[in-house]
Short mmCIF file of C-alpha atoms in Angstrom, two decimals:
data_model
loop_
_atom_site.label_atom_id
_atom_site.label_comp_id
_atom_site.label_asym_id
_atom_site.label_seq_id
_atom_site.Cartn_x
_atom_site.Cartn_y
_atom_site.Cartn_z
CA MET T 19 15.17 -5.47 7.47
CA LEU T 20 14.91 -4.68 3.76
CA ARG T 21 13.91 -7.71 1.76
CA ILE T 22 14.16 -7.71 -2.03
CA PHE T 23 12.57 -10.60 -3.87
CA GLN T 24 14.23 -11.34 -7.20
CA LYS T 25 13.74 -13.45 -10.28
CA THR T 26 14.84 -13.23 -13.88
CA ALA T 27 12.51 -11.18 -16.09
CA THR T 28 12.81 -10.24 -19.73
CA MET T 29 10.88 -6.97 -19.55
CA SER T 30 9.42 -4.64 -16.98
CA ILE T 31 7.55 -1.38 -17.05
CA ASN T 32 7.08 -0.50 -13.40
CA LYS T 33 9.21 -0.84 -10.28
CA ILE T 34 7.13 -1.31 -7.12
CA LEU T 35 8.04 -0.36 -3.54
CA ILE T 36 5.88 -1.95 -0.84
CA LEU T 37 6.15 -0.04 2.43
CA PHE T 38 4.79 -2.46 5.01
CA PHE T 39 3.62 -1.10 8.37
CA HIS T 40 2.33 -3.73 10.82
CA PRO T 41 3.36 -3.76 14.51
CA LEU T 42 1.82 -7.23 15.05
CA PHE T 43 2.64 -8.92 11.77
CA GLU T 44 3.23 -12.30 13.41
CA LYS T 45 -0.40 -12.39 14.58
CA SER T 46 -2.01 -11.56 11.25
CA CYS T 47 -2.97 -14.55 9.12
CA VAL T 48 -4.19 -12.46 6.20
CA ASN T 49 -1.13 -10.21 6.09
CA LYS T 50 1.14 -13.24 6.17
CA ALA T 51 -0.74 -14.59 3.16
CA LEU T 52 -0.50 -11.28 1.32
CA VAL T 53 3.24 -10.95 1.94
CA GLN T 54 3.97 -14.59 1.08
CA ASN T 55 2.35 -14.08 -2.32
CA ILE T 56 4.46 -11.09 -3.32
CA PRO T 57 6.04 -12.21 -6.61
CA SER T 58 9.76 -12.95 -6.59
CA SER T 59 10.86 -10.12 -8.87
CA LYS T 60 13.79 -7.78 -9.10
CA HIS T 61 11.22 -5.11 -9.85
CA ILE T 62 9.46 -5.41 -6.47
CA THR T 63 10.98 -4.24 -3.19
CA PHE T 64 9.33 -5.26 0.08
CA HIS T 65 10.30 -3.00 2.98
CA ASP T 66 9.10 -3.95 6.49
CA ILE T 67 9.26 -0.62 8.32
CA TYR T 68 8.52 -1.92 11.84
CA GLU T 69 11.23 -4.55 11.47
CA GLU T 70 13.66 -2.01 10.04
CA TYR T 71 13.00 0.72 12.62
CA PRO T 72 11.86 -0.91 15.90
CA ASN T 73 12.89 2.22 17.79
CA PHE T 74 11.16 4.56 15.32
CA ASP T 75 14.56 5.98 14.33
CA ILE T 76 13.82 6.45 10.63
CA ASP T 77 16.65 6.94 8.14
CA VAL T 78 15.03 9.71 6.11
CA LYS T 79 17.59 9.85 3.29
CA ARG T 80 17.47 6.09 2.80
CA GLU T 81 13.68 6.15 2.60
CA GLN T 82 13.74 9.02 0.13
CA LEU T 83 16.23 7.17 -2.07
CA LEU T 84 13.96 4.13 -2.14
CA LEU T 85 10.99 6.28 -3.10
CA ALA T 86 12.93 8.01 -5.85
CA ASN T 87 14.00 4.67 -7.36
CA HIS T 88 10.49 3.23 -7.76
CA ASP T 89 7.50 4.02 -9.95
CA ILE T 90 4.65 2.64 -7.84
CA ILE T 91 4.52 3.12 -4.08
CA ILE T 92 2.28 0.98 -1.85
CA TRP T 93 1.40 1.83 1.75
CA HIS T 94 0.47 -1.60 3.13
CA HIS T 95 -1.04 -1.50 6.62
CA PRO T 96 -3.92 -2.61 8.84
CA MET T 97 -6.60 -0.03 9.60
CA TYR T 98 -6.20 1.03 13.23
CA TRP T 99 -9.10 3.10 14.58
CA TYR T 100 -9.91 4.36 11.08
CA ASN T 101 -6.32 5.38 10.51
CA CYS T 102 -2.81 3.95 10.11
CA PRO T 103 -0.35 2.51 12.66
CA PRO T 104 1.76 5.15 14.47
CA LEU T 105 5.06 4.39 12.73
CA MET T 106 3.44 5.02 9.35
CA LYS T 107 2.32 8.47 10.47
CA GLN T 108 5.84 9.22 11.73
CA TRP T 109 7.30 7.94 8.46
CA MET T 110 5.06 10.33 6.52
CA ASP T 111 5.90 13.27 8.79
CA MET T 112 9.64 12.74 8.47
CA VAL T 113 10.20 11.36 4.96
CA LEU T 114 7.80 13.55 2.95
CA GLU T 115 9.85 16.68 3.54
CA TYR T 116 9.13 20.17 2.27
CA GLY T 117 11.47 20.96 -0.61
CA TRP T 118 11.79 17.26 -1.46
CA ALA T 119 8.28 15.80 -1.64
CA TYR T 120 6.30 19.03 -1.95
CA GLY T 121 6.70 22.80 -2.18
CA LYS T 122 8.06 24.93 -5.03
CA LYS T 123 11.17 22.77 -5.40
CA GLY T 124 9.73 19.55 -4.00
CA ASN T 125 9.08 17.44 -7.08
CA MET T 126 10.85 14.14 -6.36
CA LEU T 127 7.57 12.21 -6.20
CA LYS T 128 5.84 13.93 -9.10
CA ASN T 129 3.74 11.57 -11.26
CA LYS T 130 4.60 8.50 -9.19
CA ILE T 131 1.66 6.18 -8.53
CA ILE T 132 0.62 5.43 -4.96
CA PHE T 133 -2.13 3.41 -3.31
CA GLN T 134 -2.88 1.66 -0.04
CA VAL T 135 -3.28 -2.02 0.76
CA ILE T 136 -5.50 -2.15 3.83
CA THR T 137 -6.71 -4.97 6.05
CA THR T 138 -9.65 -4.45 8.40
CA GLY T 139 -11.86 -6.58 10.57
CA GLY T 140 -15.05 -4.87 9.45
CA ASP T 141 -17.16 -6.18 6.58
CA ARG T 142 -17.54 -4.06 3.47
CA GLU T 143 -21.21 -3.53 4.34
CA SER T 144 -20.16 -1.90 7.63
CA PHE T 145 -18.23 0.82 5.83
CA CYS T 146 -21.06 2.92 4.42
CA GLU T 147 -23.28 5.77 5.58
CA MET T 148 -25.84 3.32 7.01
CA GLY T 149 -23.34 0.77 8.35
CA ASN T 150 -21.76 0.41 11.76
CA ASP T 151 -18.72 2.45 10.73
CA ARG T 152 -20.83 5.20 9.12
CA ASN T 153 -18.21 5.98 6.48
CA ARG T 154 -16.90 4.42 3.32
CA ILE T 155 -13.26 3.39 3.40
CA VAL T 156 -12.40 5.95 0.72
CA ASN T 157 -13.81 8.75 2.89
CA LEU T 158 -11.69 7.66 5.84
CA LEU T 159 -8.59 7.80 3.63
CA GLU T 160 -9.08 11.43 2.60
CA SER T 161 -5.98 12.63 4.48
CA PHE T 162 -3.84 10.12 2.56
CA THR T 163 -5.44 11.14 -0.71
CA GLN T 164 -4.66 14.78 0.00
CA THR T 165 -1.09 13.96 1.02
CA ALA T 166 -0.54 12.26 -2.32
CA THR T 167 -2.10 15.22 -4.13
CA VAL T 168 0.16 17.73 -2.38
CA CYS T 169 3.15 15.57 -3.37
CA ASN T 170 1.93 15.57 -7.01
CA MET T 171 1.42 11.81 -7.02
CA GLU T 172 -1.27 9.77 -8.75
CA TYR T 173 -3.39 8.29 -5.95
CA LEU T 174 -5.29 5.12 -6.85
CA PRO T 175 -8.22 3.50 -5.01
CA PRO T 176 -7.15 1.15 -2.20
CA PHE T 177 -6.84 -2.62 -2.30
CA VAL T 178 -8.93 -3.60 0.74
CA VAL T 179 -9.28 -6.93 2.54
CA HIS T 180 -12.39 -6.87 4.73
CA GLY T 181 -13.56 -9.22 7.48
CA THR T 182 -10.14 -10.33 8.67
CA TYR T 183 -11.36 -11.27 12.18
CA LYS T 184 -13.45 -14.15 10.87
CA MET T 185 -11.35 -15.24 7.93
CA LYS T 186 -10.42 -18.88 7.60
CA ARG T 187 -6.95 -19.91 6.44
CA ASP T 188 -8.25 -20.74 2.94
CA ASP T 189 -9.83 -17.30 2.67
CA CYS T 190 -6.53 -15.68 3.62
CA ALA T 191 -4.70 -17.77 1.06
CA ASN T 192 -7.16 -16.76 -1.66
CA LYS T 193 -6.69 -13.06 -0.89
CA GLY T 194 -2.95 -13.60 -1.06
CA LEU T 195 -3.19 -15.17 -4.51
CA ILE T 196 -5.23 -12.23 -5.80
CA TYR T 197 -2.73 -9.76 -4.36
CA GLY T 198 0.18 -11.60 -5.97
CA ARG T 199 -1.52 -11.54 -9.36
CA LEU T 200 -2.28 -7.83 -8.95
CA LEU T 201 1.38 -7.01 -8.25
CA ASP T 202 2.52 -9.04 -11.23
CA TYR T 203 0.04 -7.18 -13.43
CA LEU T 204 1.18 -3.79 -12.12
CA VAL T 205 4.81 -4.57 -12.91
CA LYS T 206 4.12 -5.63 -16.48
CA ASN T 207 1.42 -3.24 -17.69
CA ASN T 208 0.80 0.42 -18.37
CA LEU T 209 -2.04 1.69 -16.21
CA GLU T 210 -5.05 3.72 -17.27
CA ILE T 211 -5.41 5.97 -14.24
CA SER T 212 -8.86 7.29 -15.18
CA GLU T 213 -10.18 3.75 -15.67
CA ILE T 214 -8.87 2.62 -12.28
CA ALA T 215 -10.15 5.76 -10.54
CA SER T 216 -13.72 4.96 -11.62
CA HIS T 217 -13.77 2.03 -9.16
CA GLU T 218 -14.14 2.28 -5.39
CA TYR T 219 -11.53 -0.37 -4.69
CA LEU T 220 -8.52 -1.52 -6.67
CA ASN T 221 -9.86 -5.04 -6.07
CA ASP T 222 -12.97 -4.16 -8.08
CA TRP T 223 -10.95 -2.82 -10.99
CA PHE T 224 -8.57 -5.78 -11.01
CA SER T 225 -11.46 -8.26 -11.07
CA THR T 226 -12.34 -6.86 -14.50
CA LYS T 227 -8.86 -7.81 -15.72
CA GLN T 228 -9.25 -11.43 -14.64
CA ASN T 229 -12.22 -12.26 -16.85
#
């Protein structure tokens, strides 16, 4: 199901498309909190891909039209075995077509901004060369970074929620509030890509805007 949250606004700079990929959404406290805090705005489209395509029968043209009509694209998903859920991979394989998203004549996504919102059970300290996961999150996302580059998009650092397995309800709610404020900021402001890119996480950059 495609859900569009709307409210009256006097001005907007960016239209945001949130592509949500979670096969077990009903079991995720933190993702519920994130989604519930998406601002009610005509400039934000929330698209639950697993709900829309339970049989993995993706409507490619519809997805491409949605992408073309938005300025900022968000891949929102849990990290599954250092990667994305299977329907997200299929979505990428089918929707990001040669001649449309990339190639000599594939320029429909050129200069659009894209980033990932990721939830993971591991602590931030685990995702480093000396941690249990032996890699930083940004290193594990290299294939997504390169995909965005090939499609001529501006790839931003991810917004990451760590430690989801041991999060209390209040912690989830707090992360949701931060996410909602981030989305509101992204709608209303021009973004300095180089400034954002100097941070490891979008969370880190956005914290500088809250002071």
